Tab-separated table of C-alpha atoms in Angstrom:
chain	number	residue	atom	x	y	z
A	1	MET	CA	12.960	-17.031	8.302
A	2	ASN	CA	12.841	-19.240	5.144
A	3	LEU	CA	11.438	-16.763	2.961
A	4	SER	CA	12.759	-15.223	-0.202
A	5	PHE	CA	12.497	-11.537	-0.318
A	6	LYS	CA	12.205	-8.992	-2.672
A	7	CYS	CA	13.416	-5.758	-1.858
A	8	ALA	CA	11.257	-2.551	-3.084
A	9	LEU	CA	11.562	1.190	-2.138
A	10	VAL	CA	10.536	4.216	-4.382
A	11	THR	CA	12.887	7.649	-4.044
A	12	SER	CA	12.041	10.462	-6.091
A	13	ALA	CA	14.530	12.902	-6.721
A	14	LEU	CA	14.447	16.174	-8.638
A	15	ILE	CA	15.971	19.521	-9.712
A	16	THR	CA	15.154	22.274	-11.712
A	17	SER	CA	18.656	22.928	-12.789
A	18	GLY	CA	20.098	20.660	-15.988
A	19	SER	CA	23.770	19.608	-16.273
A	20	ALA	CA	26.231	17.105	-17.394
A	21	SER	CA	25.475	13.462	-16.196
A	22	ALA	CA	27.593	11.222	-14.536
A	23	GLN	CA	28.344	7.510	-15.388
A	24	ASN	CA	25.244	5.803	-14.803
A	25	ALA	CA	23.127	8.441	-13.176
A	26	PRO	CA	19.789	8.993	-13.668
A	27	VAL	CA	17.770	11.238	-15.839
A	28	VAL	CA	16.138	13.419	-13.172
A	29	PRO	CA	12.590	15.365	-13.945
A	30	ALA	CA	12.433	18.772	-13.822
A	31	PRO	CA	9.225	19.040	-10.953
A	32	PRO	CA	6.290	20.199	-12.225
A	33	THR	CA	4.654	23.547	-11.494
A	34	PRO	CA	1.873	22.839	-8.474
A	35	ALA	CA	-1.107	21.374	-10.763
A	36	VAL	CA	-4.232	23.866	-11.120
A	37	GLN	CA	-7.040	22.648	-9.630
A	38	GLY	CA	-9.608	20.646	-12.252
A	39	ASP	CA	-6.613	20.241	-14.658
A	40	GLN	CA	-6.869	16.823	-15.415
A	41	THR	CA	-6.270	16.824	-19.230
A	42	GLY	CA	-3.864	14.053	-20.830
A	43	VAL	CA	-3.992	11.387	-18.003
A	44	GLY	CA	-5.943	8.392	-17.251
A	45	ASN	CA	-7.537	6.597	-14.024
A	46	ALA	CA	-4.974	3.453	-13.428
A	47	ALA	CA	-7.600	1.600	-11.136
A	48	VAL	CA	-10.091	1.691	-14.099
A	49	GLU	CA	-7.937	0.407	-16.328
A	50	SER	CA	-6.572	-2.168	-14.259
A	51	LEU	CA	-9.951	-3.355	-12.964
A	52	MET	CA	-11.411	-3.463	-16.924
A	53	GLN	CA	-8.542	-6.092	-17.599
A	54	SER	CA	-8.189	-8.174	-14.588
A	55	GLU	CA	-11.478	-8.727	-13.915
A	56	ASN	CA	-12.572	-8.615	-17.864
A	57	ILE	CA	-15.654	-6.313	-17.174
A	58	SER	CA	-16.562	-3.094	-19.718
A	59	ARG	CA	-14.833	0.631	-19.028
A	60	SER	CA	-18.479	1.453	-17.467
A	61	GLU	CA	-18.526	-0.989	-14.920
A	62	ALA	CA	-15.361	-0.421	-13.679
A	63	GLN	CA	-15.812	3.438	-13.149
A	64	ASN	CA	-18.903	1.903	-11.337
A	65	ARG	CA	-17.187	-0.079	-8.896
A	66	ILE	CA	-14.330	2.818	-8.718
A	67	ALA	CA	-17.288	5.026	-7.813
A	68	LEU	CA	-18.707	2.507	-5.431
A	69	GLN	CA	-15.235	2.947	-3.561
A	70	ALA	CA	-15.981	6.541	-2.388
A	71	ASP	CA	-19.311	5.110	-1.181
A	72	ILE	CA	-17.928	2.473	0.641
A	73	LEU	CA	-15.475	5.106	2.188
A	74	ALA	CA	-18.662	7.034	3.267
A	75	LEU	CA	-19.794	4.274	5.170
A	76	LEU	CA	-17.160	3.348	7.019
A	77	GLN	CA	-16.195	6.917	7.839
A	78	SER	CA	-19.445	8.385	8.725
A	79	SER	CA	-22.123	5.480	9.498
A	80	THR	CA	-22.270	3.878	12.791
A	81	LEU	CA	-21.045	0.290	11.293
A	82	LEU	CA	-17.676	0.554	13.270
A	83	GLU	CA	-19.445	1.291	16.421
A	84	ASP	CA	-21.330	-1.596	16.526
A	85	PRO	CA	-19.553	-4.082	18.460
A	86	GLY	CA	-20.763	-6.861	16.385
A	87	PHE	CA	-19.432	-5.154	12.931
A	88	VAL	CA	-16.412	-7.500	12.188
A	89	ASP	CA	-15.455	-6.657	8.795
A	90	LEU	CA	-16.408	-5.531	5.223
A	91	ALA	CA	-15.182	-7.390	2.261
A	92	VAL	CA	-15.646	-6.825	-1.713
A	93	GLN	CA	-16.591	-9.827	-3.901
A	94	HIS	CA	-15.830	-9.022	-7.802
A	95	GLN	CA	-16.626	-12.070	-8.969
A	96	PRO	CA	-18.420	-14.183	-10.232
A	97	VAL	CA	-20.309	-10.997	-9.457
A	98	TYR	CA	-19.769	-7.739	-7.625
A	99	GLN	CA	-20.909	-7.774	-4.122
A	100	VAL	CA	-20.322	-5.885	-0.744
A	101	TRP	CA	-20.216	-8.686	2.422
A	102	LEU	CA	-20.885	-6.873	5.545
A	103	ASN	CA	-19.823	-9.515	8.112
A	104	PHE	CA	-21.326	-9.240	11.757
A	105	ALA	CA	-21.176	-11.800	14.613
A	106	ASP	CA	-24.152	-11.563	15.751
A	107	ASN	CA	-27.796	-11.886	13.989
A	108	SER	CA	-29.209	-9.111	15.501
A	109	ASN	CA	-31.152	-6.698	12.826
A	110	LYS	CA	-29.507	-4.257	10.942
A	111	SER	CA	-32.332	-2.602	9.294
A	112	ASN	CA	-31.308	0.807	10.635
A	113	LEU	CA	-27.674	0.482	9.268
A	114	LEU	CA	-29.229	-0.194	5.731
A	115	LYS	CA	-30.855	2.828	5.779
A	116	GLU	CA	-27.335	4.520	5.914
A	117	VAL	CA	-26.571	3.306	3.141
A	118	PRO	CA	-26.286	5.119	-0.104
A	119	PRO	CA	-28.789	3.571	-2.735
A	120	GLN	CA	-26.373	3.079	-5.526
A	121	LEU	CA	-24.362	0.899	-3.303
A	122	ARG	CA	-27.071	-0.529	-1.311
A	123	ARG	CA	-28.269	-3.274	-3.852
A	124	TYR	CA	-24.832	-4.877	-3.717
A	125	ILE	CA	-24.503	-4.772	0.135
A	126	LYS	CA	-25.130	-8.872	1.362
A	127	ILE	CA	-25.320	-8.990	5.104
A	128	ARG	CA	-24.275	-12.207	7.164
A	129	LYS	CA	-23.112	-13.771	10.452
A	130	ALA	CA	-19.000	-14.454	10.463
A	131	LYS	CA	-18.033	-17.426	11.169
A	132	ASP	CA	-15.407	-15.607	13.913
A	133	ASP	CA	-15.810	-12.589	16.308
A	134	LYS	CA	-12.704	-10.080	16.147
A	135	GLY	CA	-11.488	-12.142	19.164
A	136	ALA	CA	-11.969	-15.251	18.104
A	137	ARG	CA	-9.780	-14.386	14.981
A	138	SER	CA	-6.977	-12.775	16.790
A	139	ALA	CA	-7.065	-15.924	18.734
A	140	GLY	CA	-7.017	-17.802	15.381
A	141	PHE	CA	-3.781	-15.900	14.206
A	142	ASN	CA	-2.104	-16.713	17.229
A	143	ALA	CA	-2.755	-20.247	17.576
A	144	LEU	CA	-1.602	-20.678	13.846
A	145	SER	CA	1.373	-18.250	14.290
A	146	LYS	CA	2.791	-20.230	17.116
A	147	ALA	CA	1.640	-23.898	15.655
A	148	ILE	CA	3.939	-22.608	12.908
A	149	THR	CA	7.001	-20.796	14.892
A	150	ALA	CA	7.095	-23.959	16.784
A	151	THR	CA	8.946	-25.746	14.237
A	152	GLY	CA	11.405	-23.594	13.595
A	153	SER	CA	10.144	-21.178	11.146
A	154	ALA	CA	7.208	-18.529	10.519
A	155	TYR	CA	5.535	-17.716	7.398
A	156	PRO	CA	3.304	-15.075	6.884
A	157	ILE	CA	-0.361	-15.642	7.558
A	158	GLY	CA	-3.712	-13.382	6.430
A	159	TYR	CA	-7.195	-14.106	6.136
A	160	ASP	CA	-9.851	-13.809	3.406
A	161	ALA	CA	-12.961	-12.173	4.713
A	162	VAL	CA	-14.975	-13.223	1.345
A	163	ASP	CA	-14.524	-16.972	2.015
A	164	GLU	CA	-13.892	-16.633	6.046
A	165	GLN	CA	-10.550	-19.042	5.881
A	166	TYR	CA	-7.134	-18.126	6.940
A	167	PHE	CA	-3.880	-18.634	4.695
A	168	VAL	CA	-0.177	-19.209	5.104
A	169	ASP	CA	2.000	-18.413	2.332
A	170	VAL	CA	4.722	-20.476	1.925
A	171	PRO	CA	7.595	-20.619	-0.820
A	172	ASP	CA	7.528	-24.086	-1.812
A	173	GLU	CA	6.107	-27.670	-1.976
A	174	SER	CA	8.514	-28.608	1.153
A	175	THR	CA	7.061	-25.989	2.955
A	176	ARG	CA	3.933	-26.651	2.355
A	177	ALA	CA	3.969	-29.960	3.934
A	178	LEU	CA	6.159	-28.402	6.822
A	179	VAL	CA	3.208	-25.876	7.579
A	180	ALA	CA	0.395	-28.590	6.733
A	181	ASN	CA	1.497	-30.733	9.534
A	182	ALA	CA	1.776	-28.073	12.177
A	183	ILE	CA	-1.880	-26.763	11.681
A	184	PRO	CA	-3.690	-26.939	14.795
A	185	PRO	CA	-6.626	-29.793	14.441
A	186	GLY	CA	-9.361	-26.729	14.990
A	187	LEU	CA	-8.052	-24.903	12.167
A	188	ALA	CA	-7.491	-27.604	9.752
A	189	ASN	CA	-10.389	-27.214	7.767
A	190	ARG	CA	-10.045	-23.587	7.737
A	191	VAL	CA	-6.495	-22.909	6.332
A	192	ARG	CA	-5.543	-22.349	2.760
A	193	ILE	CA	-1.620	-22.860	1.900
A	194	ASN	CA	-0.345	-20.935	-1.215
A	195	VAL	CA	2.839	-22.176	-2.533
A	196	GLY	CA	5.319	-19.758	-4.413
A	197	VAL	CA	4.742	-16.671	-2.048
A	198	ALA	CA	7.259	-15.624	0.245
A	199	PRO	CA	7.273	-11.710	1.522
A	200	MET	CA	10.565	-10.807	3.920
A	201	PRO	CA	11.581	-8.110	5.835
A	202	GLU	CA	15.263	-6.759	5.945
A	203	GLN	CA	16.235	-4.207	8.849
A	204	SER	CA	18.699	-1.701	9.872
A	205	ALA	CA	19.968	0.384	12.376
A	206	SER	CA	18.823	4.202	12.824
A	207	THR	CA	20.208	7.480	14.107
A	208	THR	CA	19.034	11.200	13.637
A	209	ALA	CA	20.873	12.958	10.507
A	210	THR	CA	20.277	15.570	8.332
A	211	PRO	CA	20.966	15.141	4.229
A	212	SER	CA	24.712	16.399	2.965
A	213	GLY	CA	25.415	17.799	-0.231
A	214	VAL	CA	22.353	19.529	-1.210
A	215	ARG	CA	22.544	22.390	-3.604
A	216	ALA	CA	19.826	25.257	-3.952
A	217	GLY	CA	16.999	23.919	-6.125
A	218	ASP	CA	17.591	20.276	-5.065
A	219	TRP	CA	14.078	18.101	-5.251
A	220	VAL	CA	13.386	15.057	-3.636
A	221	ALA	CA	9.745	13.517	-4.323
A	222	PRO	CA	8.036	10.336	-4.033
A	223	GLY	CA	8.263	7.925	-6.648
A	224	TRP	CA	12.289	8.046	-7.738
A	225	ARG	CA	15.047	5.980	-6.463
A	226	SER	CA	17.958	6.442	-3.738
A	227	THR	CA	20.440	3.814	-4.269
A	228	SER	CA	23.605	2.635	-1.415
A	229	THR	CA	26.249	3.862	-4.074
A	230	ALA	CA	27.060	7.363	-4.886
A	231	GLY	CA	26.844	8.108	-8.243
A	232	SER	CA	24.942	5.362	-9.689
A	233	THR	CA	21.740	4.045	-9.504
A	234	ASN	CA	22.021	0.351	-10.334
A	235	PRO	CA	24.665	-0.967	-7.527
A	236	GLY	CA	24.415	-1.625	-3.926
A	237	ALA	CA	20.309	-1.748	-2.471
A	238	PRO	CA	18.139	0.822	-4.099
A	239	CYS	CA	14.623	1.714	-2.545
A	240	THR	CA	12.269	4.107	-3.460
A	241	LEU	CA	10.627	7.060	-1.432
A	242	ALA	CA	7.022	7.098	-0.414
A	243	PHE	CA	4.964	10.387	0.729
A	244	SER	CA	6.296	13.729	2.062
A	245	VAL	CA	5.523	14.651	5.826
A	246	THR	CA	5.994	17.746	8.116
A	247	PHE	CA	6.702	17.306	11.408
A	248	GLY	CA	7.984	18.855	14.740
A	249	THR	CA	8.525	22.737	14.096
A	250	ASN	CA	8.801	23.695	10.757
A	251	LEU	CA	10.764	20.470	9.889
A	252	ARG	CA	10.739	18.665	6.686
A	253	GLY	CA	10.824	14.868	5.452
A	254	ILE	CA	10.103	11.984	3.289
A	255	LEU	CA	8.738	8.212	3.766
A	256	THR	CA	10.258	5.229	3.050
A	257	ALA	CA	10.281	1.721	4.270
A	258	GLY	CA	12.146	1.056	7.147
A	259	HIS	CA	14.249	-2.183	6.660
A	260	CYS	CA	16.526	-0.282	3.594
A	261	THR	CA	20.199	-0.305	4.552
A	262	GLU	CA	22.150	3.183	4.949
A	263	PRO	CA	23.703	5.751	3.809
A	264	LYS	CA	20.922	6.364	0.753
A	265	TYR	CA	22.430	8.721	-2.003
A	266	ILE	CA	20.149	10.534	-4.364
A	267	ASN	CA	22.118	11.291	-8.008
A	268	TYR	CA	21.725	14.385	-9.387
A	269	GLY	CA	24.393	13.826	-12.431
A	270	ASP	CA	26.808	16.703	-11.008
A	271	HIS	CA	26.557	16.027	-7.105
A	272	THR	CA	25.049	13.560	-5.041
A	273	VAL	CA	22.615	14.466	-2.011
A	274	THR	CA	23.657	11.585	0.800
A	275	PHE	CA	20.885	10.508	3.846
A	276	ASN	CA	23.388	9.109	6.239
A	277	ALA	CA	20.632	8.016	9.017
A	278	ALA	CA	16.933	7.676	9.296
A	279	TYR	CA	15.394	10.512	11.731
A	280	ILE	CA	13.520	7.818	12.774
A	281	GLU	CA	13.052	3.937	11.906
A	282	ARG	CA	10.633	1.346	13.363
A	283	THR	CA	11.266	-2.470	11.303
A	284	THR	CA	9.692	-4.521	14.131
A	285	GLY	CA	5.796	-5.443	15.015
A	286	ASN	CA	3.381	-3.324	13.215
A	287	PHE	CA	5.960	-0.822	11.738
A	288	ASP	CA	8.216	-0.977	8.530
A	289	VAL	CA	8.683	2.654	7.728
A	290	ALA	CA	11.248	5.370	8.463
A	291	ILE	CA	11.189	9.182	8.080
A	292	TYR	CA	14.050	10.935	6.382
A	293	ARG	CA	14.835	14.613	6.847
A	294	THR	CA	15.102	16.869	3.763
A	295	ASP	CA	16.565	19.990	5.107
A	296	GLY	CA	17.540	22.315	2.028
A	297	LEU	CA	15.446	19.657	-0.467
A	298	ASN	CA	12.245	21.011	-1.768
A	299	THR	CA	9.202	18.689	-1.404
A	300	ASP	CA	5.679	18.953	-2.096
A	301	TYR	CA	2.549	16.887	-2.659
A	302	GLN	CA	3.533	16.053	-6.148
A	303	LEU	CA	4.460	11.877	-6.683
A	304	TYR	CA	6.420	10.977	-10.097
A	305	TYR	CA	5.041	7.589	-11.834
A	306	LYS	CA	6.815	5.734	-15.154
A	307	ASN	CA	3.832	4.147	-17.104
A	308	THR	CA	6.463	0.783	-17.678
A	309	TYR	CA	3.721	-1.446	-18.667
A	310	GLY	CA	1.593	1.461	-20.968
A	311	ILE	CA	-1.433	1.905	-19.214
A	312	PRO	CA	-3.705	3.890	-21.897
A	313	GLY	CA	-4.020	7.523	-20.872
A	314	PHE	CA	-0.892	8.063	-19.383
A	315	SER	CA	2.276	9.332	-20.253
A	316	SER	CA	5.786	7.410	-20.242
A	317	SER	CA	6.172	9.296	-17.346
A	318	GLY	CA	4.494	11.765	-15.202
A	319	TRP	CA	2.820	13.282	-11.734
A	320	LEU	CA	-0.169	12.289	-9.454
A	321	ASN	CA	-1.741	14.796	-6.494
A	322	THR	CA	-1.642	13.291	-3.134
A	323	LYS	CA	-5.264	14.894	-2.227
A	324	ASN	CA	-5.289	12.968	1.014
A	325	PHE	CA	-5.252	10.019	2.626
A	326	ILE	CA	-7.295	7.138	3.716
A	327	ARG	CA	-6.786	4.929	7.105
A	328	GLY	CA	-6.245	1.371	7.714
A	329	SER	CA	-8.752	1.029	9.239
A	330	ASN	CA	-11.224	2.300	6.435
A	331	GLN	CA	-9.420	0.032	3.660
A	332	TRP	CA	-11.437	-3.266	2.932
A	333	GLN	CA	-10.485	-6.481	0.938
A	334	GLY	CA	-11.637	-6.050	-2.602
A	335	MET	CA	-10.276	-2.254	-2.702
A	336	SER	CA	-8.427	-1.342	-5.559
A	337	ASN	CA	-4.797	0.302	-4.706
A	338	CYS	CA	-1.971	1.316	-6.944
A	339	ILE	CA	1.765	1.610	-6.526
A	340	SER	CA	4.514	3.622	-8.057
A	341	GLY	CA	7.571	1.600	-7.732
A	342	SER	CA	11.312	3.174	-9.186
A	343	VAL	CA	11.958	0.165	-10.701
A	344	THR	CA	8.393	-1.662	-11.639
A	345	GLY	CA	6.826	1.433	-12.492
A	346	LEU	CA	2.811	2.282	-11.910
A	347	ALA	CA	0.557	-0.663	-11.576
A	348	CYS	CA	-2.045	-1.517	-9.643
A	349	GLY	CA	-4.311	-4.372	-7.681
A	350	LYS	CA	-6.524	-5.619	-5.345
A	351	ILE	CA	-6.336	-5.951	-1.333
A	352	SER	CA	-6.505	-9.775	-1.208
A	353	SER	CA	-6.257	-9.553	2.629
A	354	ALA	CA	-6.443	-6.281	5.405
A	355	THR	CA	-5.273	-8.590	8.041
A	356	TYR	CA	-1.891	-9.886	6.874
A	357	ASP	CA	0.699	-11.039	9.492
A	358	TRP	CA	3.346	-10.762	6.564
A	359	ARG	CA	6.292	-11.709	8.987
A	360	GLY	CA	4.605	-14.357	10.845
A	361	THR	CA	5.058	-12.860	14.404
A	362	GLY	CA	1.494	-12.578	15.344
A	363	SER	CA	1.110	-8.700	14.058
A	364	SER	CA	-1.682	-8.760	11.318
A	365	SER	CA	-1.924	-5.314	10.456
A	366	PHE	CA	0.159	-5.105	7.552
A	367	VAL	CA	-2.356	-5.590	4.038
A	368	ARG	CA	-1.578	-7.898	0.935
A	369	LEU	CA	-2.272	-7.011	-2.230
A	370	THR	CA	-2.716	-8.989	-5.319
A	371	ASN	CA	-4.218	-9.406	-8.637
A	372	THR	CA	-2.505	-6.933	-11.085
A	373	ALA	CA	-3.291	-6.410	-14.532
A	374	GLN	CA	-0.205	-5.402	-15.313
A	375	GLY	CA	3.576	-7.794	-15.679
A	376	ASP	CA	4.123	-7.060	-12.282
A	377	LEU	CA	3.170	-5.272	-8.654
A	378	SER	CA	7.039	-4.904	-7.604
A	379	GLN	CA	10.843	-5.674	-7.840
A	380	GLY	CA	13.388	-5.468	-6.043
A	381	GLY	CA	14.338	-1.699	-6.203
A	382	ASP	CA	10.250	-1.061	-5.116
A	383	SER	CA	10.654	-1.159	-1.080
A	384	GLY	CA	9.207	1.811	0.495
A	385	ALA	CA	7.175	2.897	-2.595
A	386	PRO	CA	4.104	4.748	-2.325
A	387	VAL	CA	0.532	3.151	-2.204
A	388	PHE	CA	-2.459	4.826	-3.471
A	389	ALA	CA	-6.011	4.555	-4.197
A	390	TYR	CA	-8.581	6.053	-6.667
A	391	VAL	CA	-12.641	6.893	-5.138
A	392	ASN	CA	-13.111	8.573	-8.045
A	393	PRO	CA	-13.836	7.118	-11.734
A	394	ASN	CA	-13.485	10.398	-12.807
A	395	ALA	CA	-10.260	11.572	-11.342
A	396	THR	CA	-6.888	11.370	-13.028
A	397	ARG	CA	-4.050	13.092	-11.285
A	398	ASP	CA	-5.867	13.071	-7.778
A	399	ILE	CA	-5.061	9.910	-5.758
A	400	SER	CA	-5.147	9.031	-1.999
A	401	ALA	CA	-2.521	7.645	-0.015
A	402	THR	CA	-2.884	4.615	1.397
A	403	GLY	CA	0.678	2.880	2.435
A	404	ILE	CA	3.617	2.122	1.862
A	405	HIS	CA	4.809	-0.522	0.105
A	406	VAL	CA	7.175	-2.980	2.590
A	407	ALA	CA	7.802	-6.414	0.407
A	408	GLY	CA	6.820	-8.416	-2.538
A	409	SER	CA	7.234	-11.154	-4.722
A	410	GLY	CA	6.324	-13.213	-7.613
A	411	SER	CA	5.156	-11.638	-10.966
A	412	GLY	CA	2.154	-11.571	-12.912
A	413	ASN	CA	-0.646	-13.843	-11.617
A	414	THR	CA	1.305	-14.604	-8.800
A	415	ALA	CA	2.506	-10.923	-7.808
A	416	VAL	CA	2.378	-9.912	-4.299
A	417	SER	CA	2.794	-6.770	-2.715
A	418	VAL	CA	2.945	-6.265	1.135
A	419	TYR	CA	2.648	-2.529	2.076
A	420	MET	CA	2.103	-0.677	5.799
A	421	PRO	CA	-0.941	1.488	6.322
A	422	ILE	CA	-0.443	4.903	5.983
A	423	ASP	CA	-1.831	5.989	9.263
A	424	ARG	CA	0.590	3.773	11.097
A	425	ILE	CA	3.204	6.948	10.829
A	426	PHE	CA	0.780	8.573	13.291
A	427	ASP	CA	1.807	5.954	16.379
A	428	LEU	CA	5.658	6.707	15.669
A	429	GLY	CA	5.612	9.267	18.307
A	430	VAL	CA	6.894	12.068	16.004
A	431	SER	CA	5.278	15.459	17.236
A	432	ASN	CA	2.977	17.107	14.936
A	433	LEU	CA	3.357	14.787	12.269
A	434	LYS	CA	1.103	15.581	8.867
A	435	LEU	CA	1.362	13.900	5.236
A	436	VAL	CA	1.917	16.556	2.936
A	437	THR	CA	-1.292	16.908	0.750
A	438	THR	CA	-2.692	19.124	-1.873
A	439	PRO	CA	-3.516	22.423	-0.986
A	440	TRP	CA	-7.134	22.214	-2.036
């Protein structure tokens, strides 16, 4: 692929005992005491703060939109919407006015469905006939992917469910011309080409191994950095760890992106823990994920963040609680999401495509996040970072896992983060795999 790539991986490593630090070694934060339910003091809601800035709206309106995320999620999870054979997708439009589009392949009466919509959400609902049903959209993806790869290169392809257009992300103007000439005539008026966007994967081999160098009291947690060089946080290919998991019979592990190279090291100052290889690693098709066993290391539901961009209500660094997770099928365009990269820190944006073929190979099952109010969404070293959402405007520490960051490009207004939906991990074939979440 002729694409530039920004490796982004987040690994959290923590210990309870202090010691003299080796040269270039990180200051490892001590793990917190498990939070008491309802103890939400001293931390803001990152999604509310981000929406206020990115959409230029009041705090009350931003809080209302995050509250509506819970209503939308409930609609997708408990209504007959997903059972309707004519339902294509749901998308939220934030500008010029807030609307929730329900796209159907038919014009049948939806009055019974509207009765299931909470009153506070119903006023924003707009029902329309989609340009394509699910089959036609899939065929469009495949035709576009086949035409572009015939040029000798592959580029990410997405779908904008608000404008009902396909789009292709390319790195430069010369590539724009190449892609424009390759678009099939039947799709010519339905494809937008975005210049200067080029996320791209990396891959590595995998075998089964357990960590070495572990000492009593060592912690590993989401949001902290790993590196490919022992004793340093900078050289090599750093990455970030995502969420903690349990699997098999009493085994524990931690997630990250699958494309990062091995071995991986977590430096504690006076010693280093080495992850020689992944327990399982998948970097093709719908996957970019790895699980590393954390034998002997303490892990739980707490996620580390650093407040690089000074988001109001947040300390310079701290902890969030993974309360549950949201499946990819229950995520939508316009949904607010945040990322905690070990390099970039805490940042939030909105889903700009819930069906994103970021490898340009016909697999449109990744998610594209853009429109951040912070300086960036990700940088080199953030791959693997945990992606999460707030569904309660009054929640501060409690978040819902939504994905694993696998690629990115641009910065500021052009920043793009690509993530794999979190529930994809359950398709890896690992027995008894569960995400570690809060006990309440």
